[in-house]
PDB file of N, CA and C and ligand atoms in Angstrom:
ATOM      1  N   MET A 967      29.092 -41.247  66.539  1.00  0.00           N
ATOM      2  CA  MET A 967      29.155 -40.756  65.170  1.00  0.00           C
ATOM      3  C   MET A 967      28.085 -39.682  64.964  1.00  0.00           C
ATOM      4  N   THR A 968      28.473 -38.595  64.432  1.00  0.00           N
ATOM      5  CA  THR A 968      27.504 -37.532  64.212  1.00  0.00           C
ATOM      6  C   THR A 968      26.765 -37.739  62.891  1.00  0.00           C
ATOM      7  N   GLU A 969      25.596 -37.203  62.847  1.00  0.00           N
ATOM      8  CA  GLU A 969      24.792 -37.306  61.630  1.00  0.00           C
ATOM      9  C   GLU A 969      25.441 -36.489  60.524  1.00  0.00           C
ATOM     10  N   GLU A 970      25.689 -37.127  59.417  1.00  0.00           N
ATOM     11  CA  GLU A 970      26.294 -36.407  58.314  1.00  0.00           C
ATOM     12  C   GLU A 970      25.239 -35.561  57.604  1.00  0.00           C
ATOM     13  N   THR A 971      25.728 -34.643  56.857  1.00  0.00           N
ATOM     14  CA  THR A 971      24.826 -33.864  56.018  1.00  0.00           C
ATOM     15  C   THR A 971      24.078 -34.811  55.092  1.00  0.00           C
ATOM     16  N   ARG A 972      22.810 -34.628  55.032  1.00  0.00           N
ATOM     17  CA  ARG A 972      22.030 -35.528  54.198  1.00  0.00           C
ATOM     18  C   ARG A 972      22.378 -35.348  52.729  1.00  0.00           C
ATOM     19  N   ASN A 973      22.635 -36.461  52.103  1.00  0.00           N
ATOM     20  CA  ASN A 973      22.963 -36.436  50.682  1.00  0.00           C
ATOM     21  C   ASN A 973      21.704 -36.576  49.847  1.00  0.00           C
ATOM     22  N   CYS A 974      21.691 -35.883  48.757  1.00  0.00           N
ATOM     23  CA  CYS A 974      20.566 -35.976  47.844  1.00  0.00           C
ATOM     24  C   CYS A 974      21.036 -36.487  46.490  1.00  0.00           C
ATOM     25  N   CYS A 975      20.150 -37.163  45.823  1.00  0.00           N
ATOM     26  CA  CYS A 975      20.439 -37.683  44.492  1.00  0.00           C
ATOM     27  C   CYS A 975      20.554 -36.518  43.507  1.00  0.00           C
ATOM     28  N   PRO A 976      21.621 -36.457  42.724  1.00  0.00           N
ATOM     29  CA  PRO A 976      21.775 -35.357  41.771  1.00  0.00           C
ATOM     30  C   PRO A 976      20.816 -35.471  40.588  1.00  0.00           C
ATOM     31  N   HIS A 977      20.179 -36.617  40.435  1.00  0.00           N
ATOM     32  CA  HIS A 977      19.294 -36.831  39.286  1.00  0.00           C
ATOM     33  C   HIS A 977      17.839 -36.495  39.592  1.00  0.00           C
ATOM     34  N   CYS A 978      17.383 -36.835  40.800  1.00  0.00           N
ATOM     35  CA  CYS A 978      15.984 -36.557  41.129  1.00  0.00           C
ATOM     36  C   CYS A 978      15.863 -35.651  42.351  1.00  0.00           C
ATOM     37  N   HIS A 979      16.978 -35.370  43.013  1.00  0.00           N
ATOM     38  CA  HIS A 979      17.042 -34.432  44.139  1.00  0.00           C
ATOM     39  C   HIS A 979      16.297 -34.894  45.380  1.00  0.00           C
ATOM     40  N   LEU A 980      15.986 -36.165  45.453  1.00  0.00           N
ATOM     41  CA  LEU A 980      15.405 -36.709  46.672  1.00  0.00           C
ATOM     42  C   LEU A 980      16.529 -37.237  47.563  1.00  0.00           C
ATOM     43  N   PRO A 981      16.266 -37.326  48.873  1.00  0.00           N
ATOM     44  CA  PRO A 981      17.312 -37.820  49.779  1.00  0.00           C
ATOM     45  C   PRO A 981      17.707 -39.257  49.446  1.00  0.00           C
ATOM     46  N   LEU A 982      18.980 -39.517  49.527  1.00  0.00           N
ATOM     47  CA  LEU A 982      19.461 -40.881  49.360  1.00  0.00           C
ATOM     48  C   LEU A 982      19.219 -41.649  50.657  1.00  0.00           C
ATOM     49  N   VAL A 983      19.037 -42.937  50.550  1.00  0.00           N
ATOM     50  CA  VAL A 983      18.863 -43.766  51.739  1.00  0.00           C
ATOM     51  C   VAL A 983      20.140 -44.560  51.998  1.00  0.00           C
ATOM     52  N   ARG A 984      20.346 -44.852  53.267  1.00  0.00           N
ATOM     53  CA  ARG A 984      21.512 -45.663  53.606  1.00  0.00           C
ATOM     54  C   ARG A 984      21.216 -47.102  53.216  1.00  0.00           C
ATOM     55  N   TRP A 985      22.198 -47.712  52.630  1.00  0.00           N
ATOM     56  CA  TRP A 985      22.014 -49.051  52.075  1.00  0.00           C
ATOM     57  C   TRP A 985      23.220 -49.908  52.474  1.00  0.00           C
ATOM     58  N   GLN A 986      22.929 -51.012  53.113  1.00  0.00           N
ATOM     59  CA  GLN A 986      23.997 -51.856  53.633  1.00  0.00           C
ATOM     60  C   GLN A 986      24.717 -52.599  52.517  1.00  0.00           C
ATOM     61  N   ASN A 987      26.021 -52.557  52.552  1.00  0.00           N
ATOM     62  CA  ASN A 987      26.797 -53.265  51.538  1.00  0.00           C
ATOM     63  C   ASN A 987      26.618 -54.765  51.679  1.00  0.00           C
ATOM     64  N   PRO A 988      26.415 -55.451  50.562  1.00  0.00           N
ATOM     65  CA  PRO A 988      26.409 -56.914  50.608  1.00  0.00           C
ATOM     66  C   PRO A 988      27.789 -57.398  51.043  1.00  0.00           C
ATOM     67  N   PRO A 989      27.856 -58.594  51.666  1.00  0.00           N
ATOM     68  CA  PRO A 989      29.142 -59.052  52.218  1.00  0.00           C
ATOM     69  C   PRO A 989      30.228 -59.322  51.193  1.00  0.00           C
ATOM     70  N   LEU A 990      29.876 -59.622  49.973  1.00  0.00           N
ATOM     71  CA  LEU A 990      30.887 -60.095  49.031  1.00  0.00           C
ATOM     72  C   LEU A 990      31.313 -59.066  47.996  1.00  0.00           C
ATOM     73  N   VAL A 991      31.240 -57.822  48.358  1.00  0.00           N
ATOM     74  CA  VAL A 991      31.662 -56.797  47.404  1.00  0.00           C
ATOM     75  C   VAL A 991      32.880 -56.066  47.937  1.00  0.00           C
ATOM     76  N   SER A 992      33.541 -55.371  47.047  1.00  0.00           N
ATOM     77  CA  SER A 992      34.810 -54.749  47.412  1.00  0.00           C
ATOM     78  C   SER A 992      34.666 -53.294  47.833  1.00  0.00           C
ATOM     79  N   TRP A 993      33.417 -52.810  47.931  1.00  0.00           N
ATOM     80  CA  TRP A 993      33.257 -51.423  48.308  1.00  0.00           C
ATOM     81  C   TRP A 993      33.708 -51.198  49.744  1.00  0.00           C
ATOM     82  N   ASN A 994      34.150 -50.014  50.014  1.00  0.00           N
ATOM     83  CA  ASN A 994      34.600 -49.669  51.358  1.00  0.00           C
ATOM     84  C   ASN A 994      33.413 -49.423  52.280  1.00  0.00           C
ATOM     85  N   GLY A 995      33.661 -49.611  53.574  1.00  0.00           N
ATOM     86  CA  GLY A 995      32.666 -49.225  54.553  1.00  0.00           C
ATOM     87  C   GLY A 995      31.530 -50.217  54.678  1.00  0.00           C
ATOM     88  N   GLU A 996      30.606 -49.870  55.569  1.00  0.00           N
ATOM     89  CA  GLU A 996      29.497 -50.775  55.850  1.00  0.00           C
ATOM     90  C   GLU A 996      28.266 -50.456  55.025  1.00  0.00           C
ATOM     91  N   TYR A 997      28.197 -49.236  54.563  1.00  0.00           N
ATOM     92  CA  TYR A 997      26.997 -48.874  53.815  1.00  0.00           C
ATOM     93  C   TYR A 997      27.329 -47.806  52.786  1.00  0.00           C
ATOM     94  N   GLN A 998      26.398 -47.612  51.908  1.00  0.00           N
ATOM     95  CA  GLN A 998      26.507 -46.540  50.930  1.00  0.00           C
ATOM     96  C   GLN A 998      25.184 -45.800  50.906  1.00  0.00           C
ATOM     97  N   TYR A 999      25.158 -44.722  50.172  1.00  0.00           N
ATOM     98  CA  TYR A 999      23.903 -44.023  49.932  1.00  0.00           C
ATOM     99  C   TYR A 999      23.408 -44.386  48.542  1.00  0.00           C
ATOM    100  N   VAL A1000      22.135 -44.746  48.483  1.00  0.00           N
ATOM    101  CA  VAL A1000      21.557 -45.161  47.211  1.00  0.00           C
ATOM    102  C   VAL A1000      20.218 -44.462  47.025  1.00  0.00           C
ATOM    103  N   CYS A1001      19.929 -44.089  45.794  1.00  0.00           N
ATOM    104  CA  CYS A1001      18.632 -43.501  45.463  1.00  0.00           C
ATOM    105  C   CYS A1001      17.652 -44.620  45.137  1.00  0.00           C
ATOM    106  N   PHE A1002      16.619 -44.779  45.962  1.00  0.00           N
ATOM    107  CA  PHE A1002      15.619 -45.822  45.704  1.00  0.00           C
ATOM    108  C   PHE A1002      14.310 -45.235  45.193  1.00  0.00           C
ATOM    109  N   ASN A1003      14.401 -44.092  44.583  1.00  0.00           N
ATOM    110  CA  ASN A1003      13.217 -43.485  43.985  1.00  0.00           C
ATOM    111  C   ASN A1003      12.936 -44.140  42.631  1.00  0.00           C
ATOM    112  N   ASP A1004      11.779 -44.779  42.501  1.00  0.00           N
ATOM    113  CA  ASP A1004      11.444 -45.456  41.249  1.00  0.00           C
ATOM    114  C   ASP A1004      11.184 -44.484  40.106  1.00  0.00           C
ATOM    115  N   ASP A1005      11.008 -43.231  40.412  1.00  0.00           N
ATOM    116  CA  ASP A1005      10.802 -42.225  39.365  1.00  0.00           C
ATOM    117  C   ASP A1005      12.069 -41.459  39.037  1.00  0.00           C
ATOM    118  N   CYS A1006      13.166 -41.834  39.643  1.00  0.00           N
ATOM    119  CA  CYS A1006      14.427 -41.154  39.378  1.00  0.00           C
ATOM    120  C   CYS A1006      14.794 -41.297  37.896  1.00  0.00           C
ATOM    121  N   PRO A1007      15.112 -40.205  37.214  1.00  0.00           N
ATOM    122  CA  PRO A1007      15.440 -40.287  35.779  1.00  0.00           C
ATOM    123  C   PRO A1007      16.611 -41.213  35.480  1.00  0.00           C
ATOM    124  N   TYR A1008      17.544 -41.274  36.392  1.00  0.00           N
ATOM    125  CA  TYR A1008      18.704 -42.154  36.224  1.00  0.00           C
ATOM    126  C   TYR A1008      18.262 -43.618  36.166  1.00  0.00           C
ATOM    127  N   PHE A1009      17.380 -43.971  37.081  1.00  0.00           N
ATOM    128  CA  PHE A1009      16.842 -45.323  37.152  1.00  0.00           C
ATOM    129  C   PHE A1009      15.917 -45.591  35.970  1.00  0.00           C
ATOM    130  N   VAL A1010      15.061 -44.624  35.653  1.00  0.00           N
ATOM    131  CA  VAL A1010      14.060 -44.796  34.598  1.00  0.00           C
ATOM    132  C   VAL A1010      14.723 -45.017  33.243  1.00  0.00           C
ATOM    133  N   ARG A1011      15.734 -44.210  32.924  1.00  0.00           N
ATOM    134  CA  ARG A1011      16.319 -44.384  31.596  1.00  0.00           C
ATOM    135  C   ARG A1011      17.290 -45.560  31.547  1.00  0.00           C
ATOM    136  N   GLY A1012      17.685 -46.072  32.715  1.00  0.00           N
ATOM    137  CA  GLY A1012      18.566 -47.229  32.764  1.00  0.00           C
ATOM    138  C   GLY A1012      17.976 -48.465  32.125  1.00  0.00           C
ATOM    139  N   TRP A1013      16.666 -48.629  32.232  1.00  0.00           N
ATOM    140  CA  TRP A1013      16.030 -49.808  31.634  1.00  0.00           C
ATOM    141  C   TRP A1013      16.267 -49.842  30.134  1.00  0.00           C
ATOM    142  N   GLN A1014      16.028 -48.711  29.487  1.00  0.00           N
ATOM    143  CA  GLN A1014      16.187 -48.649  28.040  1.00  0.00           C
ATOM    144  C   GLN A1014      17.647 -48.831  27.646  1.00  0.00           C
ATOM    145  N   TRP A1015      18.527 -48.223  28.433  1.00  0.00           N
ATOM    146  CA  TRP A1015      19.953 -48.301  28.141  1.00  0.00           C
ATOM    147  C   TRP A1015      20.446 -49.744  28.210  1.00  0.00           C
ATOM    148  N   MET A1016      20.059 -50.455  29.254  1.00  0.00           N
ATOM    149  CA  MET A1016      20.474 -51.845  29.418  1.00  0.00           C
ATOM    150  C   MET A1016      19.890 -52.727  28.319  1.00  0.00           C
ATOM    151  N   LYS A1017      18.655 -52.406  27.932  1.00  0.00           N
ATOM    152  CA  LYS A1017      18.002 -53.153  26.851  1.00  0.00           C
ATOM    153  C   LYS A1017      18.758 -52.945  25.543  1.00  0.00           C
ATOM    154  N   ASP A1018      19.110 -51.702  25.263  1.00  0.00           N
ATOM    155  CA  ASP A1018      19.813 -51.385  24.023  1.00  0.00           C
ATOM    156  C   ASP A1018      21.221 -51.970  24.001  1.00  0.00           C
ATOM    157  N   LYS A1019      21.906 -51.856  25.124  1.00  0.00           N
ATOM    158  CA  LYS A1019      23.321 -52.257  25.148  1.00  0.00           C
ATOM    159  C   LYS A1019      23.498 -53.754  25.304  1.00  0.00           C
ATOM    160  N   PHE A1020      22.720 -54.338  26.194  1.00  0.00           N
ATOM    161  CA  PHE A1020      22.970 -55.733  26.561  1.00  0.00           C
ATOM    162  C   PHE A1020      21.766 -56.638  26.330  1.00  0.00           C
ATOM    163  N   ASN A1021      20.647 -56.044  25.882  1.00  0.00           N
ATOM    164  CA  ASN A1021      19.423 -56.795  25.665  1.00  0.00           C
ATOM    165  C   ASN A1021      18.991 -57.557  26.912  1.00  0.00           C
ATOM    166  N   VAL A1022      19.094 -56.909  28.054  1.00  0.00           N
ATOM    167  CA  VAL A1022      18.624 -57.513  29.302  1.00  0.00           C
ATOM    168  C   VAL A1022      17.631 -56.554  29.956  1.00  0.00           C
ATOM    169  N   THR A1023      16.745 -57.128  30.750  1.00  0.00           N
ATOM    170  CA  THR A1023      15.809 -56.318  31.508  1.00  0.00           C
ATOM    171  C   THR A1023      16.424 -56.023  32.866  1.00  0.00           C
ATOM    172  N   ALA A1024      17.047 -54.877  32.952  1.00  0.00           N
ATOM    173  CA  ALA A1024      17.706 -54.478  34.187  1.00  0.00           C
ATOM    174  C   ALA A1024      17.903 -52.970  34.134  1.00  0.00           C
ATOM    175  N   SER A1025      18.260 -52.410  35.265  1.00  0.00           N
ATOM    176  CA  SER A1025      18.579 -50.997  35.311  1.00  0.00           C
ATOM    177  C   SER A1025      19.602 -50.803  36.428  1.00  0.00           C
ATOM    178  N   TYR A1026      19.761 -49.573  36.832  1.00  0.00           N
ATOM    179  CA  TYR A1026      20.694 -49.309  37.918  1.00  0.00           C
ATOM    180  C   TYR A1026      20.221 -48.082  38.668  1.00  0.00           C
ATOM    181  N   ARG A1027      20.660 -48.002  39.908  1.00  0.00           N
ATOM    182  CA  ARG A1027      20.299 -46.878  40.752  1.00  0.00           C
ATOM    183  C   ARG A1027      21.547 -46.076  41.077  1.00  0.00           C
ATOM    184  N   TYR A1028      21.339 -44.813  41.387  1.00  0.00           N
ATOM    185  CA  TYR A1028      22.469 -43.950  41.728  1.00  0.00           C
ATOM    186  C   TYR A1028      23.020 -44.350  43.098  1.00  0.00           C
ATOM    187  N   ARG A1029      24.325 -44.471  43.200  1.00  0.00           N
ATOM    188  CA  ARG A1029      24.991 -44.974  44.390  1.00  0.00           C
ATOM    189  C   ARG A1029      26.121 -44.016  44.749  1.00  0.00           C
ATOM    190  N   LEU A1030      26.250 -43.709  46.031  1.00  0.00           N
ATOM    191  CA  LEU A1030      27.310 -42.819  46.487  1.00  0.00           C
ATOM    192  C   LEU A1030      28.040 -43.466  47.657  1.00  0.00           C
ATOM    193  N   GLU A1031      29.344 -43.579  47.537  1.00  0.00           N
ATOM    194  CA  GLU A1031      30.147 -44.114  48.631  1.00  0.00           C
ATOM    195  C   GLU A1031      30.498 -42.987  49.583  1.00  0.00           C
ATOM    196  N   PRO A1032      30.031 -43.078  50.827  1.00  0.00           N
ATOM    197  CA  PRO A1032      30.267 -41.964  51.750  1.00  0.00           C
ATOM    198  C   PRO A1032      31.740 -41.763  52.101  1.00  0.00           C
ATOM    199  N   GLU A1033      32.518 -42.808  52.103  1.00  0.00           N
ATOM    200  CA  GLU A1033      33.914 -42.680  52.532  1.00  0.00           C
ATOM    201  C   GLU A1033      34.788 -42.023  51.478  1.00  0.00           C
ATOM    202  N   THR A1034      34.536 -42.331  50.237  1.00  0.00           N
ATOM    203  CA  THR A1034      35.395 -41.827  49.177  1.00  0.00           C
ATOM    204  C   THR A1034      34.740 -40.719  48.368  1.00  0.00           C
ATOM    205  N   GLY A1035      33.405 -40.583  48.487  1.00  0.00           N
ATOM    206  CA  GLY A1035      32.703 -39.616  47.669  1.00  0.00           C
ATOM    207  C   GLY A1035      32.503 -40.101  46.245  1.00  0.00           C
ATOM    208  N   ASP A1036      32.888 -41.332  46.011  1.00  0.00           N
ATOM    209  CA  ASP A1036      32.738 -41.952  44.710  1.00  0.00           C
ATOM    210  C   ASP A1036      31.279 -42.261  44.429  1.00  0.00           C
ATOM    211  N   SER A1037      30.850 -42.061  43.213  1.00  0.00           N
ATOM    212  CA  SER A1037      29.489 -42.440  42.868  1.00  0.00           C
ATOM    213  C   SER A1037      29.489 -43.279  41.611  1.00  0.00           C
ATOM    214  N   GLY A1038      28.413 -44.030  41.432  1.00  0.00           N
ATOM    215  CA  GLY A1038      28.324 -44.875  40.253  1.00  0.00           C
ATOM    216  C   GLY A1038      27.019 -45.627  40.253  1.00  0.00           C
ATOM    217  N   PRO A1039      26.828 -46.503  39.288  1.00  0.00           N
ATOM    218  CA  PRO A1039      25.574 -47.241  39.199  1.00  0.00           C
ATOM    219  C   PRO A1039      25.556 -48.481  40.086  1.00  0.00           C
ATOM    220  N   LEU A1040      24.403 -48.725  40.680  1.00  0.00           N
ATOM    221  CA  LEU A1040      24.165 -49.979  41.391  1.00  0.00           C
ATOM    222  C   LEU A1040      23.189 -50.790  40.535  1.00  0.00           C
ATOM    223  N   PRO A1041      23.646 -51.864  39.929  1.00  0.00           N
ATOM    224  CA  PRO A1041      22.772 -52.619  39.017  1.00  0.00           C
ATOM    225  C   PRO A1041      21.622 -53.298  39.766  1.00  0.00           C
ATOM    226  N   VAL A1042      20.441 -53.218  39.203  1.00  0.00           N
ATOM    227  CA  VAL A1042      19.276 -53.905  39.769  1.00  0.00           C
ATOM    228  C   VAL A1042      18.513 -54.579  38.638  1.00  0.00           C
ATOM    229  N   TRP A1043      17.843 -55.652  38.957  1.00  0.00           N
ATOM    230  CA  TRP A1043      17.132 -56.413  37.938  1.00  0.00           C
ATOM    231  C   TRP A1043      15.622 -56.253  38.060  1.00  0.00           C
ATOM    232  N   SER A1044      15.179 -55.546  39.108  1.00  0.00           N
ATOM    233  CA  SER A1044      13.760 -55.248  39.236  1.00  0.00           C
ATOM    234  C   SER A1044      13.609 -54.036  40.138  1.00  0.00           C
ATOM    235  N   ARG A1045      12.389 -53.508  40.201  1.00  0.00           N
ATOM    236  CA  ARG A1045      12.167 -52.337  41.049  1.00  0.00           C
ATOM    237  C   ARG A1045      12.364 -52.659  42.523  1.00  0.00           C
ATOM    238  N   ASP A1046      12.153 -53.916  42.882  1.00  0.00           N
ATOM    239  CA  ASP A1046      12.252 -54.288  44.294  1.00  0.00           C
ATOM    240  C   ASP A1046      13.623 -54.831  44.671  1.00  0.00           C
ATOM    241  N   ALA A1047      14.471 -55.046  43.683  1.00  0.00           N
ATOM    242  CA  ALA A1047      15.781 -55.612  43.959  1.00  0.00           C
ATOM    243  C   ALA A1047      16.570 -54.716  44.901  1.00  0.00           C
ATOM    244  N   MET A1048      17.315 -55.302  45.787  1.00  0.00           N
ATOM    245  CA  MET A1048      18.233 -54.608  46.691  1.00  0.00           C
ATOM    246  C   MET A1048      17.536 -53.890  47.844  1.00  0.00           C
ATOM    247  N   ARG A1049      16.231 -53.854  47.845  1.00  0.00           N
ATOM    248  CA  ARG A1049      15.553 -53.112  48.906  1.00  0.00           C
ATOM    249  C   ARG A1049      15.732 -53.744  50.280  1.00  0.00           C
ATOM    250  N   ASP A1050      16.008 -55.040  50.315  1.00  0.00           N
ATOM    251  CA  ASP A1050      16.212 -55.712  51.602  1.00  0.00           C
ATOM    252  C   ASP A1050      17.401 -55.129  52.355  1.00  0.00           C
ATOM    253  N   ASN A1051      18.307 -54.522  51.645  1.00  0.00           N
ATOM    254  CA  ASN A1051      19.517 -54.004  52.283  1.00  0.00           C
ATOM    255  C   ASN A1051      19.373 -52.564  52.773  1.00  0.00           C
ATOM    256  N   ILE A1052      18.214 -51.980  52.583  1.00  0.00           N
ATOM    257  CA  ILE A1052      18.029 -50.608  53.056  1.00  0.00           C
ATOM    258  C   ILE A1052      18.048 -50.580  54.572  1.00  0.00           C
ATOM    259  N   LEU A1053      18.826 -49.678  55.117  1.00  0.00           N
ATOM    260  CA  LEU A1053      18.888 -49.506  56.565  1.00  0.00           C
ATOM    261  C   LEU A1053      17.735 -48.594  56.971  1.00  0.00           C
ATOM    262  N   SER A1054      16.870 -49.096  57.843  1.00  0.00           N
ATOM    263  CA  SER A1054      15.556 -48.471  58.000  1.00  0.00           C
ATOM    264  C   SER A1054      15.519 -47.324  59.003  1.00  0.00           C
ATOM    265  N   ASP A1055      16.658 -46.861  59.455  1.00  0.00           N
ATOM    266  CA  ASP A1055      16.601 -45.749  60.395  1.00  0.00           C
ATOM    267  C   ASP A1055      16.523 -44.391  59.688  1.00  0.00           C
ATOM    268  N   GLU A1056      16.398 -44.423  58.391  1.00  0.00           N
ATOM    269  CA  GLU A1056      16.215 -43.180  57.649  1.00  0.00           C
ATOM    270  C   GLU A1056      14.724 -42.896  57.531  1.00  0.00           C
ATOM    271  N   ASP A1057      14.360 -41.659  57.722  1.00  0.00           N
ATOM    272  CA  ASP A1057      12.940 -41.327  57.618  1.00  0.00           C
ATOM    273  C   ASP A1057      12.612 -40.631  56.304  1.00  0.00           C
ATOM    274  N   GLY A1058      13.588 -40.507  55.428  1.00  0.00           N
ATOM    275  CA  GLY A1058      13.391 -39.736  54.222  1.00  0.00           C
ATOM    276  C   GLY A1058      12.513 -40.404  53.185  1.00  0.00           C
ATOM    277  N   MET A1059      12.316 -41.688  53.325  1.00  0.00           N
ATOM    278  CA  MET A1059      11.639 -42.379  52.253  1.00  0.00           C
ATOM    279  C   MET A1059      10.803 -43.506  52.821  1.00  0.00           C
ATOM    280  N   HIS A1060       9.567 -43.586  52.396  1.00  0.00           N
ATOM    281  CA  HIS A1060       8.747 -44.712  52.805  1.00  0.00           C
ATOM    282  C   HIS A1060       8.950 -45.846  51.827  1.00  0.00           C
ATOM    283  N   VAL A1061       9.330 -47.000  52.330  1.00  0.00           N
ATOM    284  CA  VAL A1061       9.612 -48.131  51.447  1.00  0.00           C
ATOM    285  C   VAL A1061       8.597 -49.233  51.703  1.00  0.00           C
TER     286      VAL A1061
HETATM  287 ZN1   ZN B2221      17.507 -40.292  42.159  1.00  0.00          ZN
END
């Protein structure tokens, strides 16, 4: 498999990291690209949005499906949530 063009987050413009799909979800493929930048505006304003809409302490990160090009929110309940699934062969981000 050849290295794909590196994808960047459209919100903070930092490289997305490869993130392994949890086993029980319906997304295609083995992994997706996710922005794990804690300063990403998408992530930062998500806290307030979730608080206003659902009165919960949670946010979401930008997620891109490499197979379909589909993007959307990946819900997280803390800054450290979901980090265990990061595939560590990416050098773009120190976690
Ligand atoms: Zn971002």
